[in-house]
XYZ file of N, CA and C in Angstrom:
549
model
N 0.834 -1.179 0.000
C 0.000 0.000 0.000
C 0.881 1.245 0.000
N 0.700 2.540 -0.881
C 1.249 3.344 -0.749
C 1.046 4.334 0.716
N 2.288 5.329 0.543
C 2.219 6.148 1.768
C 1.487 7.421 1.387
N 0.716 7.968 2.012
C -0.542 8.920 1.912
C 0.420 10.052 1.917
N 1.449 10.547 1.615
C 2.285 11.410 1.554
C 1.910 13.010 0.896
N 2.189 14.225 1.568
C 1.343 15.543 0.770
C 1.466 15.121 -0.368
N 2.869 14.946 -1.248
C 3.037 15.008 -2.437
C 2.695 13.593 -3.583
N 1.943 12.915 -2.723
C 1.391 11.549 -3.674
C 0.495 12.553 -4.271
N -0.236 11.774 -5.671
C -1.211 12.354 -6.719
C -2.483 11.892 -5.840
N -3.516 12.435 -6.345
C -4.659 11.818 -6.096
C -5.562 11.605 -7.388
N -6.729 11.584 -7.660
C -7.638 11.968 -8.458
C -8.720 12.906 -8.221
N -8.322 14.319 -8.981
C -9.541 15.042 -8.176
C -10.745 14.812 -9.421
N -11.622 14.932 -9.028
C -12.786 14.541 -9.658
C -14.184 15.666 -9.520
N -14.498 16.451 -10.719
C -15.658 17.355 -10.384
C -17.019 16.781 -10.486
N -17.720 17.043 -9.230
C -18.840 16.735 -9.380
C -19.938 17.593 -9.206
N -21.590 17.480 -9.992
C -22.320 18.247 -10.094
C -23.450 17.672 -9.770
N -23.569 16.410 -9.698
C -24.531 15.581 -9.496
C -25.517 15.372 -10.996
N -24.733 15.648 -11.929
C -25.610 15.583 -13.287
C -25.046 13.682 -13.771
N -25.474 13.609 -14.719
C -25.016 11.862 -14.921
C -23.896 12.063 -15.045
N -23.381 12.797 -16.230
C -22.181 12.877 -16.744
C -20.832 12.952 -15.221
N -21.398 13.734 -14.659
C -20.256 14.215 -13.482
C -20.457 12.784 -12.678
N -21.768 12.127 -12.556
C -21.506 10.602 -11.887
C -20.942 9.537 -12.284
N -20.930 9.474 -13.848
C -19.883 8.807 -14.519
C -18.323 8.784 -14.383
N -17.954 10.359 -14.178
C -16.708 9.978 -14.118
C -16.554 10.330 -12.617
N -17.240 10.353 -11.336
C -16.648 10.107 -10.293
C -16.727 8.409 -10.182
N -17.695 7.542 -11.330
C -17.236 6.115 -11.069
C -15.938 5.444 -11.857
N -15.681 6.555 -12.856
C -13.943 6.209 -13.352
C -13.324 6.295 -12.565
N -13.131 7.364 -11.671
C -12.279 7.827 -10.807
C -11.680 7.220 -9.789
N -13.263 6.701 -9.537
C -13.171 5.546 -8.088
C -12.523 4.230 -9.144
N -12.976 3.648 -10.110
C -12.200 2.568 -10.192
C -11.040 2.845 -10.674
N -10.410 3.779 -10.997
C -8.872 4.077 -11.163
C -8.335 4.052 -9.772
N -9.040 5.150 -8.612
C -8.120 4.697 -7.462
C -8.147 3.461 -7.161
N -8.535 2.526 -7.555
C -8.642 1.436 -6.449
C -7.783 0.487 -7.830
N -7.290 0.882 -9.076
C -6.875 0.084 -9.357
C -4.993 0.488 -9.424
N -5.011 1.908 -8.995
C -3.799 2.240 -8.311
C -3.377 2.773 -7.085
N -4.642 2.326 -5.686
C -4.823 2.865 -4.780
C -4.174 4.030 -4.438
N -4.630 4.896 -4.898
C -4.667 6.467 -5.325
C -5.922 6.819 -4.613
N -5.541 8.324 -3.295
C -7.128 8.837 -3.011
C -8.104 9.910 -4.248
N -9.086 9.782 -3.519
C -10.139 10.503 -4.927
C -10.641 11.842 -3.797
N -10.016 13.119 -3.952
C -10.697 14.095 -4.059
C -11.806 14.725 -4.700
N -13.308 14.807 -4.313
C -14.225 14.556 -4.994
C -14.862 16.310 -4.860
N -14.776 17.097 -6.092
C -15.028 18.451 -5.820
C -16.086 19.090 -6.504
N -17.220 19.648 -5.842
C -18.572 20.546 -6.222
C -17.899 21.836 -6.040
N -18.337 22.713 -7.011
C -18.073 23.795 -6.995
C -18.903 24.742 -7.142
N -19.263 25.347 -6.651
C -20.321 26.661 -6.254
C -20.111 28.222 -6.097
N -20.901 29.068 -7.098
C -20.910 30.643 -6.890
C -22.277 30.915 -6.004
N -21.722 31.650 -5.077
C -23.306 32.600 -4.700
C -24.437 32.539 -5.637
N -25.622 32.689 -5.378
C -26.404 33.408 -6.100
C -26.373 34.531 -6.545
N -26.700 34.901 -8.041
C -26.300 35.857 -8.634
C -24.752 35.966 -8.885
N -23.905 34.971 -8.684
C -22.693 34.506 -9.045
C -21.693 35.261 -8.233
N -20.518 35.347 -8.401
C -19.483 36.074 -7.567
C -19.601 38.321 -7.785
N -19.826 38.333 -8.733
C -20.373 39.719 -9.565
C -21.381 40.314 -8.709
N -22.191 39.485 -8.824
C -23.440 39.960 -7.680
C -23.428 40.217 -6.394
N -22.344 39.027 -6.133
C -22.151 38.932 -4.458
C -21.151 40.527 -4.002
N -20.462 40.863 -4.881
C -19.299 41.729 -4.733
C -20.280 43.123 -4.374
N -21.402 43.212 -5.487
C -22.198 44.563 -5.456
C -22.964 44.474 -4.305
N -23.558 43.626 -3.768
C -24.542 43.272 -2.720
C -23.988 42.320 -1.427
N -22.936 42.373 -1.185
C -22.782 41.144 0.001
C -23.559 40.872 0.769
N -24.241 39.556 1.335
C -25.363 39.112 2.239
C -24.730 37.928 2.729
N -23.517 37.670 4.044
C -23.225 36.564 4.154
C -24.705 35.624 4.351
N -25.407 35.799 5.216
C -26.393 34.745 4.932
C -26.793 34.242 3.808
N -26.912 34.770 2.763
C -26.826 34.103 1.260
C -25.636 33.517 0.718
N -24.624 33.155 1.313
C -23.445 33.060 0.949
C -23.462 31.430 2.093
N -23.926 31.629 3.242
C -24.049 30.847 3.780
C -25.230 29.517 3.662
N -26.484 29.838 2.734
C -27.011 29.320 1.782
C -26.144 28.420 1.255
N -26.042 29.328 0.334
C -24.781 28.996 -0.824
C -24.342 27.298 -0.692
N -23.461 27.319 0.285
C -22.789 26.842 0.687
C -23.581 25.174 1.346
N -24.335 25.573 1.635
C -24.854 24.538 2.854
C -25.996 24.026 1.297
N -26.270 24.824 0.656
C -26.939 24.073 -0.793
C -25.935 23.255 -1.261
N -24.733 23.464 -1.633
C -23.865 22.602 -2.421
C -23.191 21.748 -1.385
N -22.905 21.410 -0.195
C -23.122 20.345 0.334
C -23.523 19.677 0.299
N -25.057 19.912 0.420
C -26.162 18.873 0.258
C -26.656 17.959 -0.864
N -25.947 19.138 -2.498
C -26.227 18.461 -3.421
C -24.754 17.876 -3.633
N -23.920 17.894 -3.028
C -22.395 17.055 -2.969
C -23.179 15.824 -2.361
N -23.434 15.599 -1.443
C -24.094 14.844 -0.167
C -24.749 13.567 -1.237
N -25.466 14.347 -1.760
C -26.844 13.571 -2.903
C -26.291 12.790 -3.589
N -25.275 13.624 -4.331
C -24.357 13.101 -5.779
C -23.574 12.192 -5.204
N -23.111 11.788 -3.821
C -22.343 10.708 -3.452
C -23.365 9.496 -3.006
N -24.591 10.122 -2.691
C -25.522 8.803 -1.945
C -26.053 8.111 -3.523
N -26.526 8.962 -4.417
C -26.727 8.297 -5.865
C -25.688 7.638 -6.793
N -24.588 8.127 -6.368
C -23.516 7.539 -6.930
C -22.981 6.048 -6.833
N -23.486 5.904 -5.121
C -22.452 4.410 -5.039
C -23.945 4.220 -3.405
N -25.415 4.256 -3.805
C -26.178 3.987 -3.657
C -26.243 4.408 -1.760
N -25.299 5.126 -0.861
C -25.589 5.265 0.067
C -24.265 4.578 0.577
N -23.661 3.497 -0.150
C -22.610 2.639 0.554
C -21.372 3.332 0.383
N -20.100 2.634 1.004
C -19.100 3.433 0.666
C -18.482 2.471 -0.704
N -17.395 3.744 -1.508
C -17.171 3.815 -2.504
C -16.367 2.650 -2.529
N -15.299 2.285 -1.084
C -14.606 1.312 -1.476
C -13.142 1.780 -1.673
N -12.915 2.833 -1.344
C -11.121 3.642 -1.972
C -11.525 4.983 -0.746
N -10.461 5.615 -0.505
C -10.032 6.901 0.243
C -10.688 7.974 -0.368
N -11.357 8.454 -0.043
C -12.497 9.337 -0.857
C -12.643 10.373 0.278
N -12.164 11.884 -0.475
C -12.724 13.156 0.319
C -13.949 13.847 -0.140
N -14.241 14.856 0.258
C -15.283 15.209 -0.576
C -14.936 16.947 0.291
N -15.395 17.740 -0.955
C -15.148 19.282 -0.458
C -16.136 20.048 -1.306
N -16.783 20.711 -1.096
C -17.552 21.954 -1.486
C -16.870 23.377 -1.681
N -16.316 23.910 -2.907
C -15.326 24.639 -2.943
C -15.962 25.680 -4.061
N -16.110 27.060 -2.871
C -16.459 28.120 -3.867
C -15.574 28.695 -4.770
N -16.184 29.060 -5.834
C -15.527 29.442 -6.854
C -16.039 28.983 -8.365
N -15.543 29.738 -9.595
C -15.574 29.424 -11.046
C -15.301 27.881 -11.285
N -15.972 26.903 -11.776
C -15.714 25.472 -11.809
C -14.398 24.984 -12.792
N -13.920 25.653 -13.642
C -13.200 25.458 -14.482
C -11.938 25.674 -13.825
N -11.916 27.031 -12.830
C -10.706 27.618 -12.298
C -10.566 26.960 -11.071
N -11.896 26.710 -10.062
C -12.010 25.735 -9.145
C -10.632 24.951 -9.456
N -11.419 23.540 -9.944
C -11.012 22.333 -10.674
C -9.465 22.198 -10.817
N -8.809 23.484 -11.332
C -7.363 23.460 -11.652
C -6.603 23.600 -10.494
N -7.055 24.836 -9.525
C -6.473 24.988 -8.467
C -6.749 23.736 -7.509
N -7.808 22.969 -7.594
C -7.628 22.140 -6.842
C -6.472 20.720 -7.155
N -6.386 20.860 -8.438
C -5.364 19.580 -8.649
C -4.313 20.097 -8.755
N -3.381 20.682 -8.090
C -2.467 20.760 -7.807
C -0.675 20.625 -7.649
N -0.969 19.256 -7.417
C 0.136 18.130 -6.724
C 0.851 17.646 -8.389
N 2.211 17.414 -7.965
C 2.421 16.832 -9.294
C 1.906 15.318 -9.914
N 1.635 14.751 -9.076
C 1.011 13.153 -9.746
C -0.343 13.242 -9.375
N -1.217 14.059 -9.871
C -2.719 14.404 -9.521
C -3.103 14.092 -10.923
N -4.458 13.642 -11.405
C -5.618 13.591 -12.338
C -6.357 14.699 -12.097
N -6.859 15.055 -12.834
C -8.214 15.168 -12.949
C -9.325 15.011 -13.831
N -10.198 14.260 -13.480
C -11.333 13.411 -13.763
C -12.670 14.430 -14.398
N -12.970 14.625 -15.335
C -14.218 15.561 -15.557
C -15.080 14.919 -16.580
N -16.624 14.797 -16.044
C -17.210 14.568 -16.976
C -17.390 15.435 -18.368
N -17.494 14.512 -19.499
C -17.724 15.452 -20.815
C -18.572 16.440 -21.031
N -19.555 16.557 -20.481
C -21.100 17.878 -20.525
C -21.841 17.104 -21.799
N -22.348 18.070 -22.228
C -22.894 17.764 -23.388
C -23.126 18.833 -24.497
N -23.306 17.936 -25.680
C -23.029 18.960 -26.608
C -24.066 20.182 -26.698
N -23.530 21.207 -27.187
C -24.088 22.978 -27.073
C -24.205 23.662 -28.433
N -24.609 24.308 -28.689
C -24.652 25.487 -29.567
C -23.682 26.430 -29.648
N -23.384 27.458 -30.118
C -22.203 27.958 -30.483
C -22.833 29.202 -29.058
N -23.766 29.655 -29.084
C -24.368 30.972 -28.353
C -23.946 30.294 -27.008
N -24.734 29.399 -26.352
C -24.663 28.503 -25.170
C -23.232 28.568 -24.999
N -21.842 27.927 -25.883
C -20.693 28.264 -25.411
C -19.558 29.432 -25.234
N -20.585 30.004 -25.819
C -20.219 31.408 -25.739
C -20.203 31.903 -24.188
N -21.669 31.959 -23.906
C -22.182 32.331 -22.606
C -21.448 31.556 -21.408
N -21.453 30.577 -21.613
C -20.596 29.918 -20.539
C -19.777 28.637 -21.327
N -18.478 29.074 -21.532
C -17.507 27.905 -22.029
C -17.563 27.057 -21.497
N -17.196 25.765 -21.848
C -16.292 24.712 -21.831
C -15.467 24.345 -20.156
N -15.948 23.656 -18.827
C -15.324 23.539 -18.124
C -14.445 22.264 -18.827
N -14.590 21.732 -19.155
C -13.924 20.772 -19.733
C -12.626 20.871 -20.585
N -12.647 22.107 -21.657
C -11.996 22.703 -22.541
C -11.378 23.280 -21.457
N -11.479 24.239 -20.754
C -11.263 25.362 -19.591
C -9.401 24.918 -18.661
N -10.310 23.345 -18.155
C -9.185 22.339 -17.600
C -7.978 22.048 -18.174
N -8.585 21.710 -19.426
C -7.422 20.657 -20.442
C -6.581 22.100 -21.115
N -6.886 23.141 -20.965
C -5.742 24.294 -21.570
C -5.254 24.768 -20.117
N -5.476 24.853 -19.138
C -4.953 25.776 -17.865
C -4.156 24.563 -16.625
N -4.784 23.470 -16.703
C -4.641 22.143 -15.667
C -2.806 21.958 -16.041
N -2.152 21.271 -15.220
C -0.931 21.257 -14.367
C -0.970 19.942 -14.259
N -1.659 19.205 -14.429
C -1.977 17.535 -14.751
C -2.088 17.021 -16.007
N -2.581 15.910 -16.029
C -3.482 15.091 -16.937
C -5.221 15.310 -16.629
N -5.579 15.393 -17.951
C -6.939 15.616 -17.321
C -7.845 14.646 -18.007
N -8.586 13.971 -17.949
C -9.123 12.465 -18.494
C -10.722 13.459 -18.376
N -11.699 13.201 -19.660
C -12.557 13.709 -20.112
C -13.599 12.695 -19.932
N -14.360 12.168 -19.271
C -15.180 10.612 -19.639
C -16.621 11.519 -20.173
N -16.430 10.206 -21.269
C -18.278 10.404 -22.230
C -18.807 10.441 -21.530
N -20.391 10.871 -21.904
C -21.501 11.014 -21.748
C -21.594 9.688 -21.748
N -22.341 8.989 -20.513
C -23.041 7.499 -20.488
C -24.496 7.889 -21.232
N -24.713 6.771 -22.086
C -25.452 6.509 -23.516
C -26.688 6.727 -22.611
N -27.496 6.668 -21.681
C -28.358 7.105 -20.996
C -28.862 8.467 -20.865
N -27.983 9.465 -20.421
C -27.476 11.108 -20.633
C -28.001 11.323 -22.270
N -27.621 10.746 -23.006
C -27.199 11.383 -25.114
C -29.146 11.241 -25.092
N -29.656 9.763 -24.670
C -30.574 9.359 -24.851
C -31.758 10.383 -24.183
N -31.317 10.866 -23.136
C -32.445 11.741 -22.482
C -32.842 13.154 -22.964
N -31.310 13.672 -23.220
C -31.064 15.161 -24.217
C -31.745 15.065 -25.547
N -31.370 13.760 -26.368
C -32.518 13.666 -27.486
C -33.864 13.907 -27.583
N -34.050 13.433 -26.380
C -35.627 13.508 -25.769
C -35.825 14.605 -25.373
N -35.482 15.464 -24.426
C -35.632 16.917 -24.744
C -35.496 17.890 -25.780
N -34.684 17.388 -26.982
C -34.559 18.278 -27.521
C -35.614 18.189 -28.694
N -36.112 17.039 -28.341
C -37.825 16.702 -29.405
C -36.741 15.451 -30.420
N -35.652 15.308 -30.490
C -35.523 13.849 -31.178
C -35.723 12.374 -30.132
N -35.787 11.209 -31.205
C -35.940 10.620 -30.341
C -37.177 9.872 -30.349
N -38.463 10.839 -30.247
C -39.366 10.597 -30.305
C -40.095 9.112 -30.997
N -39.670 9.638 -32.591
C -39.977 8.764 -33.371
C -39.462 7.385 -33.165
N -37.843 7.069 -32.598
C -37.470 5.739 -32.453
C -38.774 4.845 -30.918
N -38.796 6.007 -30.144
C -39.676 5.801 -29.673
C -41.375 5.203 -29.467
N -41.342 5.909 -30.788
C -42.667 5.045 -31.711
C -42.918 4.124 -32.090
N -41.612 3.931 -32.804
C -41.456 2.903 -33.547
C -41.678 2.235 -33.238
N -40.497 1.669 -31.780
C -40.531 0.784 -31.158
C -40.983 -0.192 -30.305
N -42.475 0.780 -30.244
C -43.707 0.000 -29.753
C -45.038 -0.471 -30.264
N -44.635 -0.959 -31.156
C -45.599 -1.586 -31.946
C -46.335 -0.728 -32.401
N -46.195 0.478 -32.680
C -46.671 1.069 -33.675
C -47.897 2.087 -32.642
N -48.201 1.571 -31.369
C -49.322 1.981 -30.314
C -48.932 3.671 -30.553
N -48.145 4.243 -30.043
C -47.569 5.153 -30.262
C -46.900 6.086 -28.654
N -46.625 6.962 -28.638
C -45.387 7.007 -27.533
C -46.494 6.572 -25.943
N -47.513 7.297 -25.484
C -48.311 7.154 -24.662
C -49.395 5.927 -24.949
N -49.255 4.994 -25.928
C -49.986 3.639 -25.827
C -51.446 3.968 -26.618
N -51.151 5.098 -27.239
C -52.675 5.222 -27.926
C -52.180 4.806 -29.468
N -53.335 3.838 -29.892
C -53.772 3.641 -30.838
C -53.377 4.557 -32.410
């Protein structure tokens, strides 16, 4: 077993509690455990009305919100993740305010560190405009390796469905009844 030493790597891993971000905190976990490596597991959170807002208006009690919200949905994203049980590997978990992209970098740190980010999903040119690429963000600024994991085929499948495709395979596929079983 290795020695838990400051300067061992870990895997930091961002999480949002969306699929994609649960996907790759389950890469993450089976990479540490297949180089027993710990998994720093990181949510990242702005105030409401984002850091901009907070600067013009400070309200620590909204800040203290803040905070105790992304816990909880840290909290969630680990009980859905690995069903309530433990993960099985050295696993931290931190709620860390700040920009997720810039988060993310400053948190991996160490020279033998990962970091683990789910892929998002695909956008429009306007949409990445408005808010880039944490993913892109990492892999140009990160001080590591940064490992990107797909979208699990579940995620692609649901976005289709919102975005009105989909539908029809949907049809299809049920004997013709049609999506709600009518005739």
């Amino acid at each position: 077993m290795r020695d838990s030493g400051a300067d061992d790597g870990r895997i930091v891993v961002g999480v949002s509690g969306s699929l994609g971000s649960l996907a790759a905190l389950h890469h993450a976990v089976t990479e540490a455990r297949r180089t027993d490596t710990e998994v720093l597991a990181v949510l990242c959170w702005t105030p409401p009305g984002d850091e901009l807002g907070y600067r013009r208006t400070p309200c620590p009690p909204v800040v203290d919100a803040g905070r105790d919200a992304a816990v909880a949905r840290l909290r969630q994203a680990l009980d859905e993740a690995f069903a309530g049980r433990h993960a099985g590997v050295r696993l931290r978990c931190q709620a860390v305010r700040g920009d997720t992209g810039h988060t993310l970098v400053r948190c991996a740190d160490r020279p033998g560190d990962l970091l683990v980010l789910g892929a998002g999903r695909e956008r429009g040119r306007l949409a990445r405009l408005v808010h880039p690429s944490v993913a892109a963000y990492c892999v140009r600024h990160a001080t590591c390796p940064v490992l990107a994991v797909p979208q699990p085929p579940l995620q692609r499948d649901l976005e289709a469905l919102q975005r009105g495709h989909g539908l029809r395979e949907l049809a299809a596929g049920d004997g013709g009844r049609g999506v709600f079983g009518n005739p």
